[in-house]
Amino acid sequence: MNKPTIGILGAGKLGTTLAKLSSQAGYPTLIASSKDPARIQLTISVLAPHAQAVTATELTHQADIVILALPLGKYQTIEKDGLQGKLVLDAMNYWWEVDGKDNHYSTPEHSSTELIQQYLSESTVVKALNHMGYHDLEDEAENGKDGHRKAIAIAGDDKQAVSTTAKIVSSFGFDPLLLPTLAAGRILEPGSPLFGADETLEKLQTIVDQQLAQLN
Ligand SMILES: NC(=O)c1ccc[n+]([C@@H]2O[C@H](COP(=O)([O-])OP(=O)(O)OC[C@H]3O[C@@H](n4cnc5c(N)ncnc54)[C@H](OP(=O)(O)O)[C@@H]3O)[C@@H](O)[C@H]2O)c1
């Protein structure tokens, strides 16, 4: 069966890294910023040469699965048209220096991905690929090829969507670790010991268990 086309919305530090991992994993890969694709073409040809730079509109219509790698504060600029019925992986975080000093996106009770799910109400949103820095994502994916895999946590409510996300994370070079619900994904956000975590599955599971226990 053909691999699904992955579209990465956001062509900065994280987006270009994910575009490289996605194309290396054999997925047809599209990438877009909010501007003319010609403006990212040179960067993409160097950093993720097998990915295709397109417009955001082309991406949301043509990709089967979309990864959000743009500033969280810009989430309302995401075009919903074309995303209906699709799996959307939210890798965005609230970062005050970029998104403003007031966090309008998450609370101690709710993750920012729940807000994205509300906004993209006709898509299935899973939180993934948000807790590891882009340098580590690139380096650890390489290391994973030698069997020294690090783990990436995933939070979602839809079993099928979480399972598909786990396959993608695994094919990118990481062990997937599944959290029980989308809401539990708040333990992966800035301020948590899991944010920035670059750990093996066993170690990540230990920290996840500690954090989940504190939620209950
Ligand atoms: N950097 C990391 O290590 C890392 C790791 C995990 C998660 N994250 C999260 O990933 C997101 C991106 O971080 P980053 O460090 O990659 O930021 P960045 O380097 O500033 O890149 C952001 C990208 O998003 C694009 N963009 C802005 N609005 C857009 C829109 N409406 N549609 C499509 N693209 C749009 C920007 O280009 P234009 O402005 O030209 O459109 C730019 O290419 C943030 O939410 C961050 O918290 C980052």
Coordinates of C-alpha atoms and ligand atoms in Angstrom, one line a residue:
M1 CA 0.0 0.0 0.0
N2 CA 1.3 3.5 -0.8
K3 CA 2.4 5.5 2.2
P4 CA 0.3 8.5 3.1
T5 CA 1.4 12.0 2.1
I6 CA 2.6 13.9 5.1
G7 CA 2.2 17.7 5.1
I8 CA 4.2 19.9 7.5
L9 CA 2.7 23.3 8.1
G10 CA 5.6 25.5 9.2
A11 CA 9.0 25.6 7.6
G12 CA 11.2 26.8 10.5
K13 CA 13.5 24.9 12.8
L14 CA 11.0 22.1 13.7
G15 CA 9.2 21.9 10.4
T16 CA 12.3 21.5 8.3
T17 CA 13.7 18.8 10.7
L18 CA 10.4 16.9 10.5
A19 CA 10.3 17.2 6.7
K20 CA 13.7 15.6 6.6
L21 CA 12.7 12.8 8.9
S22 CA 9.4 12.2 7.0
S23 CA 11.0 12.0 3.6
Q24 CA 13.8 9.8 5.0
A25 CA 11.1 7.5 6.3
G26 CA 9.7 7.2 2.8
Y27 CA 6.6 9.4 3.1
P28 CA 5.8 11.7 0.2
T29 CA 6.3 15.0 2.1
L30 CA 5.0 18.5 1.5
I31 CA 6.0 21.5 3.5
A32 CA 4.6 25.1 3.6
S33 CA 5.0 28.4 5.4
S34 CA 2.3 31.0 5.2
K35 CA 4.1 32.6 2.3
D36 CA 5.0 31.9 -1.3
P37 CA 6.8 28.5 -1.5
A38 CA 9.5 30.1 -3.6
R39 CA 10.7 31.8 -0.4
I40 CA 11.4 28.5 1.3
Q41 CA 12.6 26.6 -1.7
L42 CA 16.3 27.1 -1.2
T43 CA 16.1 26.2 2.5
I44 CA 14.1 23.1 1.8
S45 CA 16.5 22.0 -1.0
V46 CA 19.3 22.1 1.5
L47 CA 17.7 20.8 4.7
A48 CA 15.0 18.4 3.4
P49 CA 15.8 17.9 -0.3
H50 CA 13.2 15.2 -0.9
A51 CA 10.3 17.3 0.5
Q52 CA 8.3 19.5 -1.8
A53 CA 7.6 23.1 -0.9
V54 CA 4.0 24.1 -1.6
T55 CA 1.5 26.7 -0.5
A56 CA -0.4 26.2 2.8
T57 CA -3.6 25.7 0.8
E58 CA -2.1 23.1 -1.4
L59 CA -0.7 21.3 1.6
T60 CA -4.0 21.1 3.6
H61 CA -5.8 19.8 0.5
Q62 CA -3.1 17.4 -0.8
A63 CA -1.6 15.9 2.4
D64 CA -3.3 12.9 4.0
I65 CA -1.8 13.7 7.4
V66 CA -0.8 17.2 8.5
I67 CA 1.8 18.1 11.2
L68 CA 1.4 21.5 12.8
A69 CA 4.9 23.1 13.2
L70 CA 4.0 26.8 13.3
P71 CA 3.9 29.2 16.2
L72 CA 1.0 28.3 18.5
G73 CA -0.1 31.9 18.7
K74 CA -0.9 31.7 14.9
Y75 CA -3.2 28.7 15.1
Q76 CA -6.2 30.7 14.0
T77 CA -4.4 31.3 10.6
I78 CA -4.5 27.5 9.9
E79 CA -6.9 27.0 7.0
K80 CA -9.5 24.5 8.1
D81 CA -10.6 23.9 4.5
G82 CA -9.0 20.6 3.3
L83 CA -8.3 19.3 6.8
Q84 CA -11.8 17.9 7.4
G85 CA -11.7 14.2 8.2
K86 CA -7.9 14.2 8.4
L87 CA -5.4 13.3 11.1
V88 CA -3.5 16.3 12.4
L89 CA -0.5 16.0 14.6
D90 CA 0.0 19.0 16.9
A91 CA 3.7 19.6 17.7
M92 CA 3.1 23.2 18.8
N93 CA 3.9 24.7 22.2
Y94 CA 3.2 27.9 24.0
W95 CA 6.4 29.8 24.1
W96 CA 6.0 33.3 25.7
E97 CA 8.8 34.9 23.7
V98 CA 7.0 34.1 20.5
D99 CA 3.3 33.8 21.5
G100 CA 3.2 36.7 24.0
K101 CA 3.5 36.8 27.8
D102 CA -0.1 35.7 28.5
N103 CA -0.8 32.0 27.9
H104 CA -4.2 32.0 26.2
Y105 CA -3.7 28.4 25.1
S106 CA -3.4 26.0 27.9
T107 CA -4.2 25.8 31.6
P108 CA -3.2 23.4 34.4
E109 CA -6.3 21.4 33.5
H110 CA -6.2 21.7 29.7
S111 CA -3.5 21.2 27.1
S112 CA -3.1 23.5 24.2
T113 CA -3.8 20.6 21.9
E114 CA -7.4 20.5 23.2
L115 CA -7.8 24.0 22.0
I116 CA -6.4 23.0 18.6
Q117 CA -8.9 20.1 18.5
Q118 CA -11.7 22.5 19.3
Y119 CA -10.5 24.8 16.5
L120 CA -10.1 21.9 14.0
S121 CA -13.3 20.3 15.1
E122 CA -13.7 18.3 11.9
S123 CA -10.2 16.8 12.1
T124 CA -8.8 14.3 14.5
V125 CA -6.0 16.0 16.5
V126 CA -3.2 14.1 18.3
K127 CA -0.4 15.7 20.3
A128 CA 2.9 14.4 19.1
L129 CA 6.5 15.5 18.4
N130 CA 6.3 18.6 20.7
H131 CA 8.5 17.7 23.7
M132 CA 11.9 17.1 22.0
G133 CA 14.0 19.9 20.6
Y134 CA 14.6 19.9 16.9
H135 CA 18.4 19.3 17.3
D136 CA 17.7 16.2 19.4
L137 CA 15.0 15.0 17.0
E138 CA 17.6 15.1 14.2
D139 CA 20.4 13.6 16.2
E140 CA 18.4 10.9 18.0
A141 CA 16.7 9.8 14.8
E142 CA 20.2 9.1 13.4
N143 CA 21.2 7.3 16.7
G144 CA 18.0 5.3 16.5
K145 CA 19.3 3.6 13.4
D146 CA 22.0 1.9 15.6
G147 CA 19.3 0.6 17.9
H148 CA 19.8 3.3 20.6
R149 CA 16.3 4.6 20.3
K150 CA 14.8 7.5 22.2
A151 CA 11.1 7.8 22.9
I152 CA 8.4 10.3 21.9
A153 CA 5.2 10.6 23.8
I154 CA 1.9 10.8 22.0
A155 CA -1.5 11.9 23.5
G156 CA -4.8 11.4 21.8
D157 CA -8.4 10.2 22.3
D158 CA -8.9 8.3 19.0
K159 CA -7.3 4.9 19.1
Q160 CA -6.9 4.6 15.4
A161 CA -5.4 8.1 15.1
V162 CA -3.0 7.3 18.0
S163 CA -2.0 4.0 16.4
T164 CA -1.3 5.8 13.0
T165 CA 0.7 8.4 14.9
A166 CA 2.7 5.8 16.7
K167 CA 3.6 4.2 13.3
I168 CA 4.8 7.6 12.0
V169 CA 6.9 8.3 15.2
S170 CA 8.4 4.8 14.9
S171 CA 9.3 5.2 11.3
F172 CA 10.9 8.6 12.1
G173 CA 13.3 6.7 14.4
F174 CA 11.7 6.9 17.9
D175 CA 9.9 4.6 20.2
P176 CA 6.3 5.8 20.7
L177 CA 4.9 6.1 24.2
L178 CA 1.2 6.4 24.4
L179 CA -0.6 8.6 27.0
P180 CA -4.1 7.7 27.9
T181 CA -6.0 10.7 26.6
L182 CA -5.5 14.0 24.7
A183 CA -6.0 15.9 27.9
A184 CA -3.1 14.0 29.6
G185 CA -0.9 15.6 26.9
R186 CA -0.6 18.7 29.2
I187 CA 2.2 16.8 31.0
L188 CA 4.2 17.2 27.8
E189 CA 4.1 21.0 27.7
P190 CA 6.6 23.7 28.8
G191 CA 6.9 23.7 32.6
S192 CA 6.8 19.9 32.9
P193 CA 9.9 17.8 33.4
L194 CA 8.8 16.0 30.2
F195 CA 9.2 19.1 28.1
G196 CA 12.6 18.8 26.4
A197 CA 12.9 15.1 27.4
D198 CA 15.3 13.2 25.3
E199 CA 15.1 9.8 27.0
T200 CA 14.8 6.1 26.3
L201 CA 11.3 4.5 26.4
E202 CA 11.9 3.1 29.9
K203 CA 13.1 6.4 31.4
L204 CA 10.4 8.4 29.7
Q205 CA 7.8 5.9 30.9
T206 CA 9.0 6.5 34.5
I207 CA 8.7 10.3 34.2
V208 CA 5.3 9.9 32.5
D209 CA 4.0 7.7 35.3
Q210 CA 5.1 10.2 37.9
Q211 CA 3.5 13.1 36.1
L212 CA 0.2 11.1 35.5
A213 CA 0.1 10.2 39.2
Q214 CA 0.2 13.9 40.0
L215 CA -2.7 14.6 37.7
N216 CA -5.0 12.1 39.5
Ligands
LIG1 N1 12.2 24.5 17.8 C1 12.0 23.3 18.4 O1 13.0 22.7 18.8 C2 10.6 22.8 18.7 C3 10.5 21.5 19.2 C4 9.2 21.1 19.4 C5 8.1 21.9 19.1 N2 8.3 23.1 18.6 C6 7.1 24.0 18.3 O2 7.0 24.0 16.9 C7 6.5 25.3 16.5 C8 7.4 25.9 15.5 O3 8.7 26.1 16.2 P1 10.0 26.5 15.4 O4 11.1 26.6 16.4 O5 10.1 25.6 14.2 O6 9.6 28.0 14.9 P2 10.2 28.8 13.7 O7 11.6 28.4 13.4 O8 10.0 30.3 14.0 O9 9.3 28.4 12.4 C9 7.9 28.7 12.4 C10 7.5 28.5 11.0 O10 6.1 28.6 10.9 C11 5.7 29.4 9.7 N3 4.3 29.9 9.8 C12 3.9 30.9 10.5 N4 2.5 31.0 10.4 C13 2.2 30.0 9.5 C14 0.9 29.6 8.9 N5 -0.2 30.2 9.2 N6 1.0 28.5 8.1 C15 2.1 27.9 7.8 N7 3.3 28.2 8.3 C16 3.3 29.3 9.2 C17 6.8 30.4 9.7 O11 7.0 31.0 8.4 P3 6.2 32.3 7.9 O12 6.1 33.2 9.1 O13 7.1 32.8 6.8 O14 4.9 31.8 7.4 C18 8.0 29.5 9.9 O15 8.4 28.8 8.8 C19 6.2 26.1 17.8 O16 4.9 26.0 18.2 C20 7.2 25.4 18.8 O17 6.8 25.6 20.1 C21 9.5 23.6 18.4

